[in-house]
């Protein structure tokens, strides 16, 4: 591969962590950048390459660089993304990544890109790239609120003196005055994960902080319209350039919705169906499934419920055990329960779908907002809790399901109440305001000029930085 630094083509290496929740935002950004003439080399484990290829635009300036994962004790051979692993064994992917440094150094020496866009787990990359004369950009696939609340220096003022559960309920010192003033006990307990060490490696917090402090610039998948105060706080905490990619709105899906789903959805009036899904790597327990199913049933509205389970389980047996007795028979005319992959973007775009109950992964929220879908959020882990607060409290464009403080427990009435707020009580507050704001954000996200300018500005800023470093 020729050294692209000799000409004006901006060459970027994209290097996400081996989880599709991270790979997908990197792919979406790669597609936007390549359409603006940027050359992209996409690093991923060879086992993920075919799926990444199906997601990437086939531009002549974009190519995939397959990486070889080293053998790590306890990591099953051929398992190269978190989708194939339990949360505990997935931690071994970070061990594998750490052992890949010589391989990455050799590839970067060969490609000599202007920039490497890297993820939270590769905190060793800035130093390595600097030795090779390559700039690094920490690309945070999380909202700026997540960085501001969880992984800024103010969160741990003394090295290794990690916060307590009570500390994590409150924002760090200097946090901006916004609607996000506290979190619940069960959410704070989940956040403590970032301060745990696995297999003797650095904690997530230490990895993230090293990456953010060591990189040439920070890139956030957000915009000031959505997160102005949090972006400014991140800038003040790190004192370095913070580039904004904008929300990186996905392109409309190609192809048609599968016939069986289109036929079923076509039976219902516009905007009446609830679509409910928690992604491919979030699994509800039996009690959550029961209360969710009963809550959807009690709305009286038609619904399409996607329930996924860990690999290698007997799905029909799981569904039989988890769903309430007699449920499938009662809802057979107006409810679908499905396990496995579905064309989510196509479903959300269908005219009969009017509500999306989800785990509030931010890409999923954006997919809902660009359609005529009201967002009902039931976050399950990590940054999802903060996404839900951003959307419900700051943007006022969705509703979060009410839950018990201590353990996050919810009942069917909580689901029914949240859905009805935006689907039934449309002339009452706060449902009326939420629906109005959903419409405003939809217009903003679908404004091609605005969204295109985010990417143009990013390319210009990176080009300017690359030129400064080459002079």
PDB file of N, CA, C and O in Angstrom, residues 267-305:
ATOM      1  N   UNK A 267     -51.763  -4.824   8.352  1.00  0.00           N
ATOM      2  CA  UNK A 267     -53.125  -5.022   8.878  1.00  0.00           C
ATOM      3  C   UNK A 267     -53.555  -3.885   9.806  1.00  0.00           C
ATOM      4  O   UNK A 267     -54.736  -3.734  10.108  1.00  0.00           O
ATOM      5  N   UNK A 268     -52.581  -3.104  10.284  1.00  0.00           N
ATOM      6  CA  UNK A 268     -52.890  -2.128  11.328  1.00  0.00           C
ATOM      7  C   UNK A 268     -52.816  -0.687  10.841  1.00  0.00           C
ATOM      8  O   UNK A 268     -52.122  -0.383   9.876  1.00  0.00           O
ATOM      9  N   UNK A 269     -53.556   0.170  11.537  1.00  0.00           N
ATOM     10  CA  UNK A 269     -53.590   1.589  11.175  1.00  0.00           C
ATOM     11  C   UNK A 269     -52.225   2.242  11.396  1.00  0.00           C
ATOM     12  O   UNK A 269     -51.425   1.779  12.207  1.00  0.00           O
ATOM     13  N   UNK A 270     -52.002   3.358  10.699  1.00  0.00           N
ATOM     14  CA  UNK A 270     -50.733   4.087  10.826  1.00  0.00           C
ATOM     15  C   UNK A 270     -50.456   4.471  12.282  1.00  0.00           C
ATOM     16  O   UNK A 270     -51.357   4.947  12.986  1.00  0.00           O
ATOM     17  N   UNK A 271     -49.217   4.276  12.681  1.00  0.00           N
ATOM     18  CA  UNK A 271     -48.763   4.755  13.980  1.00  0.00           C
ATOM     19  C   UNK A 271     -49.346   4.063  15.188  1.00  0.00           C
ATOM     20  O   UNK A 271     -49.337   4.616  16.285  1.00  0.00           O
ATOM     21  N   UNK A 272     -49.853   2.822  15.032  1.00  0.00           N
ATOM     22  CA  UNK A 272     -50.499   2.159  16.176  1.00  0.00           C
ATOM     23  C   UNK A 272     -49.690   0.989  16.745  1.00  0.00           C
ATOM     24  O   UNK A 272     -49.946   0.547  17.859  1.00  0.00           O
ATOM     25  N   UNK A 273     -48.728   0.479  15.989  1.00  0.00           N
ATOM     26  CA  UNK A 273     -47.995  -0.727  16.425  1.00  0.00           C
ATOM     27  C   UNK A 273     -46.802  -0.346  17.306  1.00  0.00           C
ATOM     28  O   UNK A 273     -46.073   0.605  17.021  1.00  0.00           O
ATOM     29  N   UNK A 274     -46.604  -1.129  18.384  1.00  0.00           N
ATOM     30  CA  UNK A 274     -45.413  -0.986  19.226  1.00  0.00           C
ATOM     31  C   UNK A 274     -44.383  -1.999  18.746  1.00  0.00           C
ATOM     32  O   UNK A 274     -44.672  -3.211  18.684  1.00  0.00           O
ATOM     33  N   UNK A 275     -43.187  -1.537  18.407  1.00  0.00           N
ATOM     34  CA  UNK A 275     -42.076  -2.440  18.110  1.00  0.00           C
ATOM     35  C   UNK A 275     -41.182  -2.454  19.344  1.00  0.00           C
ATOM     36  O   UNK A 275     -40.852  -1.392  19.894  1.00  0.00           O
ATOM     37  N   UNK A 276     -40.791  -3.629  19.800  1.00  0.00           N
ATOM     38  CA  UNK A 276     -40.011  -3.725  21.040  1.00  0.00           C
ATOM     39  C   UNK A 276     -38.829  -4.670  20.825  1.00  0.00           C
ATOM     40  O   UNK A 276     -39.016  -5.840  20.476  1.00  0.00           O
ATOM     41  N   UNK A 277     -37.619  -4.146  21.021  1.00  0.00           N
ATOM     42  CA  UNK A 277     -36.416  -4.963  20.852  1.00  0.00           C
ATOM     43  C   UNK A 277     -35.284  -4.388  21.690  1.00  0.00           C
ATOM     44  O   UNK A 277     -35.207  -3.182  21.895  1.00  0.00           O
ATOM     45  N   UNK A 278     -34.388  -5.273  22.140  1.00  0.00           N
ATOM     46  CA  UNK A 278     -33.284  -4.843  23.003  1.00  0.00           C
ATOM     47  C   UNK A 278     -31.924  -5.181  22.402  1.00  0.00           C
ATOM     48  O   UNK A 278     -30.922  -5.274  23.109  1.00  0.00           O
ATOM     49  N   UNK A 279     -31.881  -5.343  21.071  1.00  0.00           N
ATOM     50  CA  UNK A 279     -30.610  -5.618  20.417  1.00  0.00           C
ATOM     51  C   UNK A 279     -30.224  -7.086  20.538  1.00  0.00           C
ATOM     52  O   UNK A 279     -30.904  -7.887  21.170  1.00  0.00           O
ATOM     53  N   UNK A 280     -29.087  -7.409  19.935  1.00  0.00           N
ATOM     54  CA  UNK A 280     -28.683  -8.816  19.848  1.00  0.00           C
ATOM     55  C   UNK A 280     -27.868  -9.284  21.046  1.00  0.00           C
ATOM     56  O   UNK A 280     -27.648 -10.477  21.219  1.00  0.00           O
ATOM     57  N   UNK A 281     -27.402  -8.345  21.886  1.00  0.00           N
ATOM     58  CA  UNK A 281     -26.522  -8.749  22.993  1.00  0.00           C
ATOM     59  C   UNK A 281     -27.054  -8.321  24.361  1.00  0.00           C
ATOM     60  O   UNK A 281     -26.319  -8.282  25.335  1.00  0.00           O
ATOM     61  N   UNK A 282     -28.348  -7.987  24.429  1.00  0.00           N
ATOM     62  CA  UNK A 282     -28.972  -7.632  25.712  1.00  0.00           C
ATOM     63  C   UNK A 282     -30.093  -8.621  25.971  1.00  0.00           C
ATOM     64  O   UNK A 282     -30.999  -8.770  25.150  1.00  0.00           O
ATOM     65  N   UNK A 283     -30.013  -9.316  27.098  1.00  0.00           N
ATOM     66  CA  UNK A 283     -30.978 -10.373  27.393  1.00  0.00           C
ATOM     67  C   UNK A 283     -31.723 -10.055  28.693  1.00  0.00           C
ATOM     68  O   UNK A 283     -31.112  -9.789  29.723  1.00  0.00           O
ATOM     69  N   UNK A 284     -33.045 -10.107  28.626  1.00  0.00           N
ATOM     70  CA  UNK A 284     -33.860  -9.851  29.816  1.00  0.00           C
ATOM     71  C   UNK A 284     -34.012 -11.140  30.618  1.00  0.00           C
ATOM     72  O   UNK A 284     -34.013 -12.232  30.047  1.00  0.00           O
ATOM     73  N   UNK A 285     -34.177 -10.994  31.941  1.00  0.00           N
ATOM     74  CA  UNK A 285     -34.438 -12.202  32.732  1.00  0.00           C
ATOM     75  C   UNK A 285     -35.926 -12.542  32.664  1.00  0.00           C
ATOM     76  O   UNK A 285     -36.738 -11.776  32.144  1.00  0.00           O
ATOM     77  N   UNK A 286     -36.276 -13.714  33.189  1.00  0.00           N
ATOM     78  CA  UNK A 286     -37.654 -14.212  33.066  1.00  0.00           C
ATOM     79  C   UNK A 286     -38.670 -13.226  33.629  1.00  0.00           C
ATOM     80  O   UNK A 286     -39.734 -12.994  33.041  1.00  0.00           O
ATOM     81  N   UNK A 287     -38.370 -12.653  34.778  1.00  0.00           N
ATOM     82  CA  UNK A 287     -39.316 -11.733  35.407  1.00  0.00           C
ATOM     83  C   UNK A 287     -39.528 -10.481  34.561  1.00  0.00           C
ATOM     84  O   UNK A 287     -40.660 -10.007  34.392  1.00  0.00           O
ATOM     85  N   UNK A 288     -38.408  -9.946  33.998  1.00  0.00           N
ATOM     86  CA  UNK A 288     -38.523  -8.765  33.135  1.00  0.00           C
ATOM     87  C   UNK A 288     -39.357  -9.075  31.893  1.00  0.00           C
ATOM     88  O   UNK A 288     -40.187  -8.266  31.470  1.00  0.00           O
ATOM     89  N   UNK A 289     -39.132 -10.275  31.322  1.00  0.00           N
ATOM     90  CA  UNK A 289     -39.889 -10.673  30.125  1.00  0.00           C
ATOM     91  C   UNK A 289     -41.384 -10.736  30.438  1.00  0.00           C
ATOM     92  O   UNK A 289     -42.215 -10.223  29.684  1.00  0.00           O
ATOM     93  N   UNK A 290     -41.718 -11.356  31.581  1.00  0.00           N
ATOM     94  CA  UNK A 290     -43.148 -11.489  31.967  1.00  0.00           C
ATOM     95  C   UNK A 290     -43.819 -10.118  32.108  1.00  0.00           C
ATOM     96  O   UNK A 290     -44.880  -9.868  31.534  1.00  0.00           O
ATOM     97  N   UNK A 291     -43.187  -9.224  32.881  1.00  0.00           N
ATOM     98  CA  UNK A 291     -43.796  -7.911  33.128  1.00  0.00           C
ATOM     99  C   UNK A 291     -43.868  -7.076  31.843  1.00  0.00           C
ATOM    100  O   UNK A 291     -44.841  -6.370  31.607  1.00  0.00           O
ATOM    101  N   UNK A 292     -42.827  -7.175  31.019  1.00  0.00           N
ATOM    102  CA  UNK A 292     -42.818  -6.449  29.738  1.00  0.00           C
ATOM    103  C   UNK A 292     -43.953  -6.944  28.846  1.00  0.00           C
ATOM    104  O   UNK A 292     -44.723  -6.142  28.290  1.00  0.00           O
ATOM    105  N   UNK A 293     -44.063  -8.265  28.712  1.00  0.00           N
ATOM    106  CA  UNK A 293     -45.102  -8.850  27.844  1.00  0.00           C
ATOM    107  C   UNK A 293     -46.499  -8.456  28.324  1.00  0.00           C
ATOM    108  O   UNK A 293     -47.355  -8.052  27.527  1.00  0.00           O
ATOM    109  N   UNK A 294     -46.725  -8.540  29.630  1.00  0.00           N
ATOM    110  CA  UNK A 294     -48.046  -8.191  30.175  1.00  0.00           C
ATOM    111  C   UNK A 294     -48.327  -6.702  30.017  1.00  0.00           C
ATOM    112  O   UNK A 294     -49.461  -6.294  29.728  1.00  0.00           O
ATOM    113  N   UNK A 295     -47.289  -5.874  30.180  1.00  0.00           N
ATOM    114  CA  UNK A 295     -47.458  -4.423  29.998  1.00  0.00           C
ATOM    115  C   UNK A 295     -47.841  -4.079  28.568  1.00  0.00           C
ATOM    116  O   UNK A 295     -48.726  -3.246  28.333  1.00  0.00           O
ATOM    117  N   UNK A 296     -47.180  -4.722  27.605  1.00  0.00           N
ATOM    118  CA  UNK A 296     -47.523  -4.492  26.189  1.00  0.00           C
ATOM    119  C   UNK A 296     -48.953  -4.940  25.911  1.00  0.00           C
ATOM    120  O   UNK A 296     -49.723  -4.248  25.242  1.00  0.00           O
ATOM    121  N   UNK A 297     -49.321  -6.104  26.456  1.00  0.00           N
ATOM    122  CA  UNK A 297     -50.687  -6.617  26.263  1.00  0.00           C
ATOM    123  C   UNK A 297     -51.722  -5.639  26.827  1.00  0.00           C
ATOM    124  O   UNK A 297     -52.756  -5.375  26.202  1.00  0.00           O
ATOM    125  N   UNK A 298     -51.439  -5.086  28.004  1.00  0.00           N
ATOM    126  CA  UNK A 298     -52.417  -4.206  28.665  1.00  0.00           C
ATOM    127  C   UNK A 298     -52.630  -2.876  27.945  1.00  0.00           C
ATOM    128  O   UNK A 298     -53.625  -2.199  28.187  1.00  0.00           O
ATOM    129  N   UNK A 299     -51.711  -2.477  27.069  1.00  0.00           N
ATOM    130  CA  UNK A 299     -51.936  -1.235  26.311  1.00  0.00           C
ATOM    131  C   UNK A 299     -53.099  -1.390  25.342  1.00  0.00           C
ATOM    132  O   UNK A 299     -53.690  -0.398  24.914  1.00  0.00           O
ATOM    133  N   UNK A 300     -53.385  -2.655  24.967  1.00  0.00           N
ATOM    134  CA  UNK A 300     -54.435  -2.902  23.976  1.00  0.00           C
ATOM    135  C   UNK A 300     -53.984  -2.633  22.553  1.00  0.00           C
ATOM    136  O   UNK A 300     -54.757  -2.796  21.598  1.00  0.00           O
ATOM    137  N   UNK A 301     -52.730  -2.212  22.380  1.00  0.00           N
ATOM    138  CA  UNK A 301     -52.206  -1.903  21.045  1.00  0.00           C
ATOM    139  C   UNK A 301     -51.500  -3.119  20.442  1.00  0.00           C
ATOM    140  O   UNK A 301     -50.976  -3.959  21.180  1.00  0.00           O
ATOM    141  N   UNK A 302     -51.480  -3.228  19.106  1.00  0.00           N
ATOM    142  CA  UNK A 302     -50.718  -4.320  18.495  1.00  0.00           C
ATOM    143  C   UNK A 302     -49.224  -4.148  18.769  1.00  0.00           C
ATOM    144  O   UNK A 302     -48.744  -3.019  18.874  1.00  0.00           O
ATOM    145  N   UNK A 303     -48.502  -5.259  18.884  1.00  0.00           N
ATOM    146  CA  UNK A 303     -47.066  -5.147  19.173  1.00  0.00           C
ATOM    147  C   UNK A 303     -46.255  -6.243  18.497  1.00  0.00           C
ATOM    148  O   UNK A 303     -46.750  -7.331  18.221  1.00  0.00           O
ATOM    149  N   UNK A 304     -45.005  -5.920  18.253  1.00  0.00           N
ATOM    150  CA  UNK A 304     -44.026  -6.826  17.636  1.00  0.00           C
ATOM    151  C   UNK A 304     -42.865  -6.891  18.623  1.00  0.00           C
ATOM    152  O   UNK A 304     -42.088  -5.956  18.747  1.00  0.00           O
ATOM    153  N   UNK A 305     -42.789  -7.993  19.367  1.00  0.00           N
ATOM    154  CA  UNK A 305     -41.798  -8.132  20.444  1.00  0.00           C
ATOM    155  C   UNK A 305     -40.674  -9.070  20.021  1.00  0.00           C
ATOM    156  O   UNK A 305     -40.914 -10.233  19.695  1.00  0.00           O
TER     157      UNK A 305
END
